[in-house]
Tab-separated table of C-alpha atoms and ligand atoms in Angstrom:
chain	number	residue	atom	x	y	z
A	1	UNK	CA	12.265	-117.187	139.853
A	2	UNK	CA	14.146	-118.740	136.933
A	3	UNK	CA	13.251	-117.653	133.386
A	4	UNK	CA	12.633	-121.253	132.389
A	5	UNK	CA	12.040	-124.694	133.887
A	6	UNK	CA	14.318	-126.158	131.217
A	7	UNK	CA	16.780	-124.795	128.696
A	8	UNK	CA	18.057	-127.289	126.161
A	9	UNK	CA	21.304	-126.462	124.397
A	10	UNK	CA	21.186	-127.849	120.872
A	11	UNK	CA	18.258	-128.135	118.447
A	12	UNK	CA	19.070	-131.491	116.823
A	13	UNK	CA	16.915	-134.629	117.106
A	14	UNK	CA	17.868	-135.055	120.777
A	15	UNK	CA	17.377	-131.416	121.726
A	16	UNK	CA	14.262	-130.481	119.770
A	17	UNK	CA	12.423	-133.666	120.731
A	18	UNK	CA	13.372	-133.076	124.377
A	19	UNK	CA	12.098	-129.488	124.140
A	20	UNK	CA	8.744	-130.510	122.671
A	21	UNK	CA	8.223	-133.252	125.274
A	22	UNK	CA	9.201	-130.850	128.121
A	23	UNK	CA	6.627	-128.345	126.885
A	24	UNK	CA	3.989	-131.075	126.531
A	25	UNK	CA	4.650	-131.998	130.163
A	26	UNK	CA	3.887	-128.430	131.217
A	27	UNK	CA	7.443	-127.151	131.657
A	28	UNK	CA	8.407	-123.658	130.500
A	29	UNK	CA	10.989	-124.504	127.878
A	30	UNK	CA	13.569	-122.883	125.633
A	31	UNK	CA	15.962	-124.402	123.136
A	32	UNK	CA	19.246	-122.718	122.193
A	33	UNK	CA	20.410	-123.278	118.626
A	34	UNK	CA	23.099	-121.358	116.759
A	35	UNK	CA	22.472	-122.654	113.240
A	36	UNK	CA	20.103	-120.704	111.013
A	37	UNK	CA	17.713	-123.651	111.086
A	38	UNK	CA	16.592	-126.142	113.713
A	39	UNK	CA	17.223	-129.863	113.283
A	40	UNK	CA	20.948	-130.115	113.960
A	41	UNK	CA	23.354	-132.211	111.922
A	42	UNK	CA	20.642	-134.765	111.149
A	43	UNK	CA	18.266	-132.464	109.312
A	44	UNK	CA	20.723	-129.924	107.931
A	45	UNK	CA	23.836	-131.861	106.937
A	46	UNK	CA	23.267	-135.513	107.818
A	47	UNK	CA	20.445	-138.042	107.788
A	48	UNK	CA	17.866	-136.101	105.809
A	49	UNK	CA	19.981	-134.613	102.966
A	50	UNK	CA	21.826	-137.897	102.521
A	51	UNK	CA	18.506	-139.735	102.227
A	52	UNK	CA	17.393	-137.293	99.542
A	53	UNK	CA	20.562	-138.007	97.536
A	54	UNK	CA	20.273	-141.745	98.188
A	55	UNK	CA	16.690	-141.681	96.895
A	56	UNK	CA	17.600	-139.653	93.810
A	57	UNK	CA	20.639	-141.746	92.925
A	58	UNK	CA	18.744	-144.992	93.536
A	59	UNK	CA	16.030	-143.787	91.176
A	60	UNK	CA	18.709	-143.227	88.531
A	61	UNK	CA	20.065	-146.709	89.174
A	62	UNK	CA	16.575	-148.156	88.677
A	63	UNK	CA	16.145	-146.252	85.431
A	64	UNK	CA	19.522	-147.384	84.116
A	65	UNK	CA	19.376	-150.992	85.198
A	66	UNK	CA	15.798	-152.128	85.673
A	67	UNK	CA	13.410	-149.956	83.652
A	68	UNK	CA	14.081	-151.698	80.317
A	69	UNK	CA	13.591	-155.106	81.966
A	70	UNK	CA	10.092	-153.996	82.974
A	71	UNK	CA	9.295	-152.767	79.490
A	72	UNK	CA	9.918	-149.127	80.319
A	73	UNK	CA	11.881	-148.026	77.287
A	74	UNK	CA	13.518	-144.742	76.408
A	75	UNK	CA	16.642	-142.754	77.075
A	76	UNK	CA	17.698	-143.073	80.686
A	77	UNK	CA	17.708	-139.764	82.582
A	78	UNK	CA	20.873	-137.696	82.818
A	79	UNK	CA	22.016	-136.064	86.046
A	80	UNK	CA	21.281	-132.374	86.593
A	81	UNK	CA	23.384	-132.090	89.738
A	82	UNK	CA	22.286	-128.555	90.575
A	83	UNK	CA	18.645	-129.610	90.426
A	84	UNK	CA	19.375	-132.670	92.554
A	85	UNK	CA	20.962	-130.425	95.158
A	86	UNK	CA	18.025	-128.016	94.964
A	87	UNK	CA	15.659	-130.938	95.631
A	88	UNK	CA	17.816	-131.919	98.606
A	89	UNK	CA	17.733	-128.341	99.951
A	90	UNK	CA	13.970	-128.250	99.527
A	91	UNK	CA	13.624	-131.455	101.565
A	92	UNK	CA	15.859	-129.975	104.282
A	93	UNK	CA	13.835	-126.744	104.335
A	94	UNK	CA	10.501	-128.532	104.635
A	95	UNK	CA	11.780	-130.506	107.600
A	96	UNK	CA	13.534	-127.696	109.484
A	97	UNK	CA	10.544	-125.369	109.001
A	98	UNK	CA	8.368	-128.175	110.351
A	99	UNK	CA	10.286	-128.121	113.621
A	100	UNK	CA	10.017	-124.366	113.845
A	101	UNK	CA	6.251	-124.799	113.497
A	102	UNK	CA	6.222	-127.481	116.214
A	103	UNK	CA	8.133	-125.161	118.547
A	104	UNK	CA	5.538	-122.445	118.026
A	105	UNK	CA	2.670	-124.906	118.456
A	106	UNK	CA	4.134	-126.218	121.727
A	107	UNK	CA	5.277	-122.775	122.960
A	108	UNK	CA	8.959	-123.631	123.026
A	109	UNK	CA	11.147	-120.506	122.755
A	110	UNK	CA	13.981	-120.760	120.242
A	111	UNK	CA	16.904	-118.731	121.631
A	112	UNK	CA	19.055	-118.098	118.552
A	113	UNK	CA	22.797	-118.257	119.091
A	114	UNK	CA	25.477	-120.456	120.622
A	115	UNK	CA	25.023	-121.188	124.296
A	116	UNK	CA	27.443	-121.657	127.150
A	117	UNK	CA	26.912	-122.509	130.810
A	118	UNK	CA	28.689	-119.928	132.994
A	119	UNK	CA	27.217	-121.510	136.142
A	120	UNK	CA	24.632	-124.132	137.078
A	121	UNK	CA	21.206	-122.683	136.332
A	122	UNK	CA	22.504	-120.196	133.752
A	123	UNK	CA	22.792	-120.305	129.975
A	124	UNK	CA	24.586	-117.474	128.237
A	125	UNK	CA	23.738	-116.706	124.610
A	126	UNK	CA	25.512	-113.694	123.150
A	127	UNK	CA	25.548	-111.100	125.943
A	128	UNK	CA	22.377	-112.336	127.546
A	129	UNK	CA	22.172	-114.744	130.475
A	130	UNK	CA	19.001	-116.834	130.750
A	131	UNK	CA	18.225	-118.698	133.941
A	132	UNK	CA	16.769	-122.186	134.148
A	133	UNK	CA	16.034	-124.747	136.844
A	134	UNK	CA	17.341	-127.460	134.533
A	135	UNK	CA	19.755	-127.475	131.620
A	136	UNK	CA	20.038	-130.246	129.040
A	137	UNK	CA	23.206	-130.503	126.954
A	138	UNK	CA	22.198	-131.844	123.524
A	139	UNK	CA	25.064	-130.471	121.479
A	140	UNK	CA	25.675	-133.557	119.336
A	141	UNK	CA	28.876	-134.485	117.584
A	142	UNK	CA	31.296	-133.399	114.880
A	143	UNK	CA	33.344	-135.360	112.357
A	144	UNK	CA	36.675	-136.489	113.691
A	145	UNK	CA	39.477	-136.526	111.146
A	146	UNK	CA	42.800	-138.370	111.294
A	147	UNK	CA	46.224	-136.993	112.123
A	148	UNK	CA	47.975	-136.069	108.876
A	149	UNK	CA	44.745	-135.043	107.192
A	150	UNK	CA	43.574	-131.492	106.939
A	151	UNK	CA	39.932	-131.192	105.997
A	152	UNK	CA	39.166	-128.180	103.757
A	153	UNK	CA	35.602	-129.239	102.782
A	154	UNK	CA	36.585	-128.701	99.133
A	155	UNK	CA	38.962	-131.455	98.131
A	156	UNK	CA	39.263	-133.236	101.469
A	157	UNK	CA	35.941	-133.306	103.204
A	158	UNK	CA	33.651	-134.624	105.904
A	159	UNK	CA	30.114	-135.714	105.103
A	160	UNK	CA	29.083	-132.038	105.225
A	161	UNK	CA	31.217	-131.173	102.186
A	162	UNK	CA	30.341	-134.440	100.466
A	163	UNK	CA	26.661	-133.507	100.543
A	164	UNK	CA	27.325	-130.310	98.687
A	165	UNK	CA	30.025	-130.950	96.078
A	166	UNK	CA	30.085	-128.437	93.232
A	167	UNK	CA	30.016	-131.323	90.729
A	168	UNK	CA	29.898	-135.102	90.679
A	169	UNK	CA	33.563	-136.108	91.000
A	170	UNK	CA	35.283	-138.413	88.531
A	171	UNK	CA	37.248	-140.198	91.239
A	172	UNK	CA	36.400	-140.284	94.933
A	173	UNK	CA	38.270	-141.969	97.740
A	174	UNK	CA	36.338	-142.665	100.918
A	175	UNK	CA	38.369	-143.227	104.066
A	176	UNK	CA	36.416	-145.533	106.369
A	177	UNK	CA	33.841	-148.189	105.444
A	178	UNK	CA	31.438	-147.122	108.203
A	179	UNK	CA	27.875	-145.962	107.695
A	180	UNK	CA	28.757	-142.518	106.331
A	181	UNK	CA	31.423	-143.843	103.956
A	182	UNK	CA	29.168	-146.488	102.459
A	183	UNK	CA	26.055	-144.313	102.182
A	184	UNK	CA	27.884	-141.415	100.534
A	185	UNK	CA	30.082	-143.778	98.497
A	186	UNK	CA	26.904	-145.431	97.166
A	187	UNK	CA	25.427	-142.083	96.153
A	188	UNK	CA	28.430	-141.028	94.083
A	189	UNK	CA	29.059	-144.502	92.626
A	190	UNK	CA	25.472	-144.489	91.333
A	191	UNK	CA	25.923	-140.988	89.922
A	192	UNK	CA	28.930	-142.199	87.928
A	193	UNK	CA	31.986	-141.565	90.130
A	194	UNK	CA	34.708	-144.157	90.500
A	195	UNK	CA	34.576	-144.745	94.253
A	196	UNK	CA	37.261	-146.543	96.250
A	197	UNK	CA	36.727	-147.164	99.964
A	198	UNK	CA	39.865	-147.567	102.071
A	199	UNK	CA	39.156	-149.323	105.372
A	200	UNK	CA	41.412	-150.068	108.343
A	201	UNK	CA	39.642	-153.291	109.353
A	202	UNK	CA	39.019	-156.430	107.267
A	203	UNK	CA	35.246	-156.001	107.507
A	204	UNK	CA	32.942	-153.180	106.487
A	205	UNK	CA	30.701	-151.454	109.063
A	206	UNK	CA	32.384	-152.417	112.348
A	207	UNK	CA	30.032	-153.978	114.865
A	208	UNK	CA	27.710	-155.387	112.214
A	209	UNK	CA	26.944	-159.126	112.192
A	210	UNK	CA	29.867	-160.676	110.281
A	211	UNK	CA	27.804	-162.756	107.855
A	212	UNK	CA	25.644	-159.785	106.921
A	213	UNK	CA	28.701	-157.530	106.547
A	214	UNK	CA	30.356	-159.987	104.150
A	215	UNK	CA	27.299	-160.264	101.903
A	216	UNK	CA	26.765	-156.506	102.117
A	217	UNK	CA	30.302	-155.791	100.915
A	218	UNK	CA	29.878	-158.287	98.058
A	219	UNK	CA	26.657	-156.535	97.021
A	220	UNK	CA	28.326	-153.114	97.078
A	221	UNK	CA	31.245	-154.457	95.023
A	222	UNK	CA	28.778	-155.694	92.401
A	223	UNK	CA	27.373	-152.165	92.311
A	224	UNK	CA	30.821	-150.857	91.393
A	225	UNK	CA	32.332	-149.736	94.699
A	226	UNK	CA	35.974	-150.717	95.070
A	227	UNK	CA	37.491	-151.645	98.425
A	228	UNK	CA	40.996	-151.599	99.857
A	229	UNK	CA	40.611	-153.469	103.148
A	230	UNK	CA	43.013	-153.757	106.078
A	231	UNK	CA	44.616	-150.473	105.090
A	232	UNK	CA	45.533	-147.743	107.543
A	233	UNK	CA	45.429	-144.332	105.878
A	234	UNK	CA	48.546	-142.404	106.891
A	235	UNK	CA	48.074	-139.046	105.213
A	236	UNK	CA	46.395	-137.203	102.386
A	237	UNK	CA	48.572	-135.083	100.132
A	238	UNK	CA	46.803	-132.174	98.506
A	239	UNK	CA	47.959	-131.224	95.001
A	240	UNK	CA	46.515	-128.555	92.731
A	241	UNK	CA	43.679	-130.535	91.172
A	242	UNK	CA	43.841	-133.866	92.957
A	243	UNK	CA	44.718	-135.507	96.233
A	244	UNK	CA	46.899	-138.513	96.988
A	245	UNK	CA	45.761	-140.828	99.771
A	246	UNK	CA	48.697	-142.669	101.308
A	247	UNK	CA	47.994	-145.884	103.178
A	248	UNK	CA	49.795	-148.844	104.683
A	249	UNK	CA	48.468	-152.410	104.404
A	250	UNK	CA	48.260	-153.852	107.891
A	251	UNK	CA	49.136	-157.448	106.907
A	252	UNK	CA	52.589	-156.655	105.417
A	253	UNK	CA	53.253	-152.975	106.152
A	254	UNK	CA	53.362	-152.338	102.392
A	255	UNK	CA	52.807	-148.679	101.597
A	256	UNK	CA	50.696	-147.608	98.659
A	257	UNK	CA	48.835	-144.595	97.331
A	258	UNK	CA	45.605	-143.848	95.511
A	259	UNK	CA	44.667	-140.648	93.681
A	260	UNK	CA	41.317	-138.914	93.782
A	261	UNK	CA	39.577	-135.694	92.799
A	262	UNK	CA	37.909	-135.624	96.214
A	263	UNK	CA	38.497	-137.456	99.469
A	264	UNK	CA	35.753	-138.127	102.002
A	265	UNK	CA	37.040	-138.650	105.518
A	266	UNK	CA	34.456	-140.841	107.278
A	267	UNK	CA	36.398	-142.235	110.205
A	268	UNK	CA	33.915	-141.519	112.966
A	269	UNK	CA	32.514	-138.631	114.953
A	270	UNK	CA	33.265	-137.215	118.384
A	271	UNK	CA	31.130	-135.350	120.919
A	272	UNK	CA	30.831	-131.631	120.256
A	273	UNK	CA	31.014	-129.692	123.516
A	274	UNK	CA	33.348	-126.834	122.515
A	275	UNK	CA	32.525	-123.466	124.001
A	276	UNK	CA	30.054	-124.757	126.594
A	277	UNK	CA	32.452	-124.025	129.433
A	278	UNK	CA	32.185	-127.545	130.865
A	279	UNK	CA	35.773	-127.535	132.174
A	280	UNK	CA	35.299	-124.409	134.247
A	281	UNK	CA	31.999	-125.760	135.503
A	282	UNK	CA	33.622	-129.036	136.573
A	283	UNK	CA	31.399	-131.316	134.476
A	284	UNK	CA	32.972	-134.774	134.325
A	285	UNK	CA	33.901	-136.022	130.862
A	286	UNK	CA	34.876	-139.559	129.854
A	287	UNK	CA	38.368	-140.166	128.417
A	288	UNK	CA	36.705	-140.063	124.970
A	289	UNK	CA	35.368	-136.579	125.615
A	290	UNK	CA	31.775	-137.652	126.235
A	291	UNK	CA	29.766	-135.953	128.958
A	292	UNK	CA	29.507	-138.500	131.773
A	293	UNK	CA	25.932	-139.161	132.911
A	294	UNK	CA	24.152	-141.551	135.278
A	295	UNK	CA	21.198	-143.676	134.204
A	296	UNK	CA	18.909	-140.663	134.470
A	297	UNK	CA	21.091	-138.626	132.087
A	298	UNK	CA	22.221	-136.402	134.969
A	299	UNK	CA	25.787	-135.101	134.972
A	300	UNK	CA	27.772	-134.682	138.192
A	301	UNK	CA	26.471	-131.083	138.470
A	302	UNK	CA	22.985	-130.685	139.923
A	303	UNK	CA	20.375	-129.600	137.387
A	304	UNK	CA	22.574	-130.294	134.332
A	305	UNK	CA	21.712	-133.239	132.109
A	306	UNK	CA	23.123	-134.509	128.821
A	307	UNK	CA	21.789	-136.692	125.988
A	308	UNK	CA	22.507	-137.871	122.440
A	309	UNK	CA	25.851	-137.951	120.642
A	310	UNK	CA	27.420	-135.863	123.428
A	311	UNK	CA	27.165	-138.847	125.805
A	312	UNK	CA	27.993	-142.552	125.610
A	313	UNK	CA	26.234	-144.978	123.249
A	314	UNK	CA	25.547	-145.274	119.530
A	315	UNK	CA	25.625	-141.939	117.688
A	316	UNK	CA	22.169	-142.264	116.230
A	317	UNK	CA	19.438	-139.653	115.885
A	318	UNK	CA	16.738	-141.985	117.201
A	319	UNK	CA	18.802	-142.895	120.280
A	320	UNK	CA	19.132	-139.152	120.981
A	321	UNK	CA	15.377	-138.666	120.471
A	322	UNK	CA	14.555	-141.437	122.920
A	323	UNK	CA	16.912	-139.957	125.489
A	324	UNK	CA	15.385	-136.525	124.855
A	325	UNK	CA	11.906	-137.785	125.673
A	326	UNK	CA	13.123	-139.799	128.666
A	327	UNK	CA	15.090	-136.954	130.263
A	328	UNK	CA	12.071	-134.664	129.842
A	329	UNK	CA	10.026	-137.196	131.819
A	330	UNK	CA	12.726	-137.339	134.509
A	331	UNK	CA	12.840	-133.536	134.792
A	332	UNK	CA	9.036	-133.451	135.031
A	333	UNK	CA	9.235	-135.861	137.962
A	334	UNK	CA	8.059	-138.909	136.007
A	335	UNK	CA	9.868	-142.079	135.011
A	336	UNK	CA	11.993	-141.863	131.876
A	337	UNK	CA	13.309	-145.033	130.324
A	338	UNK	CA	15.373	-146.050	127.275
A	339	UNK	CA	15.871	-149.722	126.436
A	340	UNK	CA	19.404	-149.694	125.053
A	341	UNK	CA	19.081	-153.376	124.067
A	342	UNK	CA	16.502	-152.525	121.429
A	343	UNK	CA	17.928	-149.660	119.390
A	344	UNK	CA	17.836	-150.419	115.679
A	345	UNK	CA	20.658	-149.415	113.350
A	346	UNK	CA	20.125	-148.906	109.634
A	347	UNK	CA	22.440	-148.324	106.682
A	348	UNK	CA	20.406	-146.609	103.965
A	349	UNK	CA	22.167	-148.010	100.934
A	350	UNK	CA	20.277	-150.133	98.458
A	351	UNK	CA	19.665	-152.804	99.564
A	352	UNK	CA	19.415	-151.473	103.099
A	353	UNK	CA	20.952	-153.120	106.125
A	354	UNK	CA	19.122	-153.083	109.439
A	355	UNK	CA	19.978	-154.633	112.759
A	356	UNK	CA	18.745	-154.778	116.324
A	357	UNK	CA	20.051	-156.572	119.379
A	358	UNK	CA	23.002	-158.947	119.455
A	359	UNK	CA	25.156	-160.130	116.587
A	360	UNK	CA	26.162	-163.766	116.213
A	361	UNK	CA	29.732	-162.796	117.155
A	362	UNK	CA	28.559	-161.161	120.391
A	363	UNK	CA	26.547	-164.246	121.362
A	364	UNK	CA	29.518	-166.527	120.635
A	365	UNK	CA	31.849	-164.318	122.679
A	366	UNK	CA	29.388	-164.326	125.580
A	367	UNK	CA	29.061	-168.134	125.369
A	368	UNK	CA	25.280	-167.737	124.979
A	369	UNK	CA	23.587	-170.853	123.527
A	370	UNK	CA	21.613	-169.649	120.512
A	371	UNK	CA	19.798	-170.822	117.383
A	372	UNK	CA	19.752	-169.081	114.004
A	373	UNK	CA	16.882	-168.797	111.574
A	374	UNK	CA	17.635	-167.408	108.110
A	375	UNK	CA	15.622	-166.706	105.024
A	376	UNK	CA	16.828	-165.410	101.671
A	377	UNK	CA	14.895	-162.752	99.750
A	378	UNK	CA	15.288	-165.047	96.718
A	379	UNK	CA	12.385	-166.975	98.220
A	380	UNK	CA	10.226	-163.865	98.543
A	381	UNK	CA	7.955	-163.134	95.605
A	382	UNK	CA	7.561	-159.417	96.292
A	383	UNK	CA	11.333	-158.858	96.531
A	384	UNK	CA	11.891	-160.690	93.252
A	385	UNK	CA	9.336	-158.471	91.502
A	386	UNK	CA	11.400	-155.518	92.722
A	387	UNK	CA	14.756	-156.970	91.518
A	388	UNK	CA	15.661	-157.182	95.189
A	389	UNK	CA	16.259	-160.881	95.746
A	390	UNK	CA	19.709	-160.277	97.129
A	391	UNK	CA	20.186	-160.452	100.884
A	392	UNK	CA	18.511	-162.282	103.723
A	393	UNK	CA	16.896	-162.053	107.153
A	394	UNK	CA	18.731	-163.594	110.074
A	395	UNK	CA	17.112	-163.991	113.479
A	396	UNK	CA	19.072	-165.110	116.534
A	397	UNK	CA	17.166	-166.681	119.411
A	398	UNK	CA	17.954	-168.198	122.783
A	399	UNK	CA	18.488	-171.953	122.235
A	400	UNK	CA	16.378	-172.862	125.229
A	401	UNK	CA	13.549	-170.317	125.339
A	402	UNK	CA	13.314	-169.214	121.659
A	403	UNK	CA	13.335	-165.590	122.890
A	404	UNK	CA	14.631	-163.208	120.203
A	405	UNK	CA	18.114	-161.893	120.968
A	406	UNK	CA	18.924	-160.112	117.738
A	407	UNK	CA	17.937	-159.715	114.111
A	408	UNK	CA	19.823	-158.644	111.019
A	409	UNK	CA	18.365	-157.859	107.625
A	410	UNK	CA	20.084	-157.136	104.330
A	411	UNK	CA	17.379	-156.446	101.822
A	412	UNK	CA	14.724	-154.154	100.378
A	413	UNK	CA	13.361	-151.684	102.950
A	414	UNK	CA	15.189	-153.496	105.733
A	415	UNK	CA	15.040	-150.252	107.721
A	416	UNK	CA	11.238	-150.461	107.761
A	417	UNK	CA	11.036	-154.201	108.364
A	418	UNK	CA	13.300	-154.196	111.413
A	419	UNK	CA	10.654	-152.514	113.557
A	420	UNK	CA	8.444	-155.591	113.644
A	421	UNK	CA	11.314	-157.312	115.420
A	422	UNK	CA	11.977	-154.300	117.667
A	423	UNK	CA	8.384	-154.398	118.890
A	424	UNK	CA	8.599	-158.159	119.344
A	425	UNK	CA	11.780	-157.751	121.403
A	426	UNK	CA	10.204	-155.040	123.556
A	427	UNK	CA	7.464	-157.531	124.390
A	428	UNK	CA	10.035	-160.251	125.112
A	429	UNK	CA	8.655	-162.290	122.210
A	430	UNK	CA	9.932	-165.613	120.907
A	431	UNK	CA	10.583	-166.356	117.247
A	432	UNK	CA	7.469	-168.522	117.374
A	433	UNK	CA	5.373	-165.459	118.247
A	434	UNK	CA	6.446	-163.901	114.940
A	435	UNK	CA	6.092	-167.214	113.110
A	436	UNK	CA	2.486	-167.539	114.310
A	437	UNK	CA	1.600	-163.981	113.317
A	438	UNK	CA	-0.206	-163.753	109.972
A	439	UNK	CA	1.837	-161.634	107.537
A	440	UNK	CA	0.200	-160.099	104.484
A	441	UNK	CA	1.114	-161.581	101.122
A	442	UNK	CA	2.937	-160.496	99.066
A	443	UNK	CA	5.196	-158.367	101.269
A	444	UNK	CA	8.922	-158.309	101.948
A	445	UNK	CA	8.031	-158.719	105.647
A	446	UNK	CA	7.056	-162.312	104.923
A	447	UNK	CA	10.813	-162.963	104.858
A	448	UNK	CA	10.920	-161.980	108.539
A	449	UNK	CA	8.210	-164.506	109.336
A	450	UNK	CA	10.026	-167.170	107.294
A	451	UNK	CA	13.270	-166.513	109.210
A	452	UNK	CA	11.265	-166.858	112.430
A	453	UNK	CA	9.814	-170.150	111.138
A	454	UNK	CA	13.393	-171.227	110.360
A	455	UNK	CA	14.208	-170.867	114.066
A	456	UNK	CA	11.671	-173.664	114.673
A	457	UNK	CA	10.372	-176.370	112.322
A	458	UNK	CA	11.573	-174.662	109.166
A	459	UNK	CA	10.691	-171.979	106.635
A	460	UNK	CA	8.091	-172.831	104.005
A	461	UNK	CA	9.660	-171.274	100.909
A	462	UNK	CA	13.281	-172.329	101.493
B	1	LIG	P1	32.097	-145.258	111.814
B	1	LIG	O1	32.673	-145.307	113.165
B	1	LIG	O2	30.782	-145.924	111.531
B	1	LIG	O3	33.160	-145.874	110.771
B	1	LIG	C1	34.475	-145.364	110.643
B	1	LIG	C2	35.332	-146.351	109.888
B	1	LIG	O4	36.597	-145.750	109.621
B	1	LIG	C3	35.593	-147.629	110.675
B	1	LIG	O5	35.252	-148.745	109.873
B	1	LIG	C4	37.085	-147.544	110.954
B	1	LIG	O6	37.701	-148.819	111.027
B	1	LIG	C5	37.600	-146.728	109.777
B	1	LIG	N1	38.901	-146.070	109.990
B	1	LIG	C6	39.304	-145.404	111.105
B	1	LIG	N2	40.578	-144.948	110.952
B	1	LIG	C7	40.986	-145.323	109.704
B	1	LIG	C8	42.201	-145.158	108.953
B	1	LIG	N3	43.262	-144.519	109.445
B	1	LIG	N4	42.273	-145.675	107.705
B	1	LIG	C9	41.205	-146.344	107.194
B	1	LIG	N5	40.050	-146.525	107.848
B	1	LIG	C10	39.919	-146.022	109.093
B	1	LIG	O7	32.050	-143.709	111.442
B	1	LIG	P2	31.255	-142.854	110.355
B	1	LIG	O8	30.834	-143.670	109.189
B	1	LIG	O9	32.118	-141.676	110.124
B	1	LIG	O10	29.935	-142.434	111.113
B	1	LIG	C11	30.003	-141.622	112.288
B	1	LIG	C12	28.803	-141.836	113.161
B	1	LIG	O11	27.632	-141.357	112.556
B	1	LIG	C13	28.577	-143.289	113.483
B	1	LIG	O12	28.386	-143.431	114.854
B	1	LIG	C14	27.339	-143.638	112.719
B	1	LIG	O13	26.568	-144.625	113.400
B	1	LIG	C15	26.614	-142.320	112.604
B	1	LIG	N6	25.832	-142.300	111.383
B	1	LIG	C16	24.736	-143.103	111.293
B	1	LIG	C17	24.006	-143.165	110.133
B	1	LIG	C18	22.850	-144.088	110.057
B	1	LIG	O14	22.396	-144.562	111.080
B	1	LIG	N7	22.333	-144.397	108.877
B	1	LIG	C19	24.339	-142.368	108.963
B	1	LIG	C20	25.523	-141.587	109.159
B	1	LIG	C21	26.210	-141.557	110.335
């Protein structure tokens, strides 16, 4: 008799969600987590703390730039950085404690410590070996730095250090204009730092629809972020009180340097599977170090599954959560399914950027005949009242059938609005289905309907 039906290694969004669903399906479940709190990178040093700082710094931006316009007069607030960090810690605590409560409620055992898999059916934590019929690897990812750069989390840091700086830096260099670089860069730019983003490619946020990315970068520039594009960072030199970031421009091989008080290295993440003993066990990994799985999240070893950032696909908390629920269903003998064509991606700057499905570039490359419907937030009354007229909604549909293939939003609360399109895509809807759906007025979501109308006979307010 095994101790458990399922042991999940890792208590992040993939792992804890998987554990709760397993327990709900009647499986005896434990989750191994070595951090002091559940929630993984996302809750402790990722999504949640960064959103707290984004909210706080956006509020400051509103006070500085828009309050007086609305007749709200007075001295604009100053930054008490320690208090802002305390607020962030409080938000983290509320969320991680919430998961602990959910574990108790669902009778999931939290095995505290770092787990390894000495053999199929066994999970070792400390000196103790726990047995399980099924094991799910949900160990997430870690920041991957660049050769020539030594991260110390003080002057040269990953997002973890950047969320907990002792003070707001005067000058910050961000290496990489991906999601982390732009979200954290936005926070510090709004708090008064001079932020320069150095990016290898000629476009921000690789993989994003090109037209959206261009407008997004322009918006961020207006907010004060500086960009050095097409620049490959070679090394970071650490001096006593500052760092020098050396880079080479790709177009002419010209070398240059930029100084900073702190450097954020945001050049991607890689699967974290250290210490699990996967090599000895013979678990197949991809050349990129991801745990190889089939379409039921099973590895090549019987009874061992893997989900989330540790396997292929976008490194997103909600993708991991969906896989966590699906693999629980599979283990319980039901049908688990994840629709990888409808996974939204959101950048939580202000304005936000949200996307789902194909980009225009992908459709062009695939030779897919498509139509585009666009609508600017300048034509949306609610957005204008919120000083958020910048940006637009872009919907891509099949030229023949009008079926929605992708949608991209740069604008206020884009990360909330995208879900209307996700649901529509799950139902195989056409743009006309959205266009014929009554949308409440005045809402920012009306811009989605207008973009859908623009795929047909035309938007009304354009
Ligand atoms: P990323 O892969 O999104 O972006 C890394 C950027 O660094 C790329 O634009 C790349 O061209 C650039 N780069 C690489 N080497 C360089 C060099 N030598 N010099 C200059 N630039 C260089 O990675 P990021 O932002 O670190 O995020 C990691 C993961 O975490 C991503 O998969 C992301 O989706 C996820 N994440 C998602 C969030 C969200 O959904 N809101 C928030 C934070 C992270």
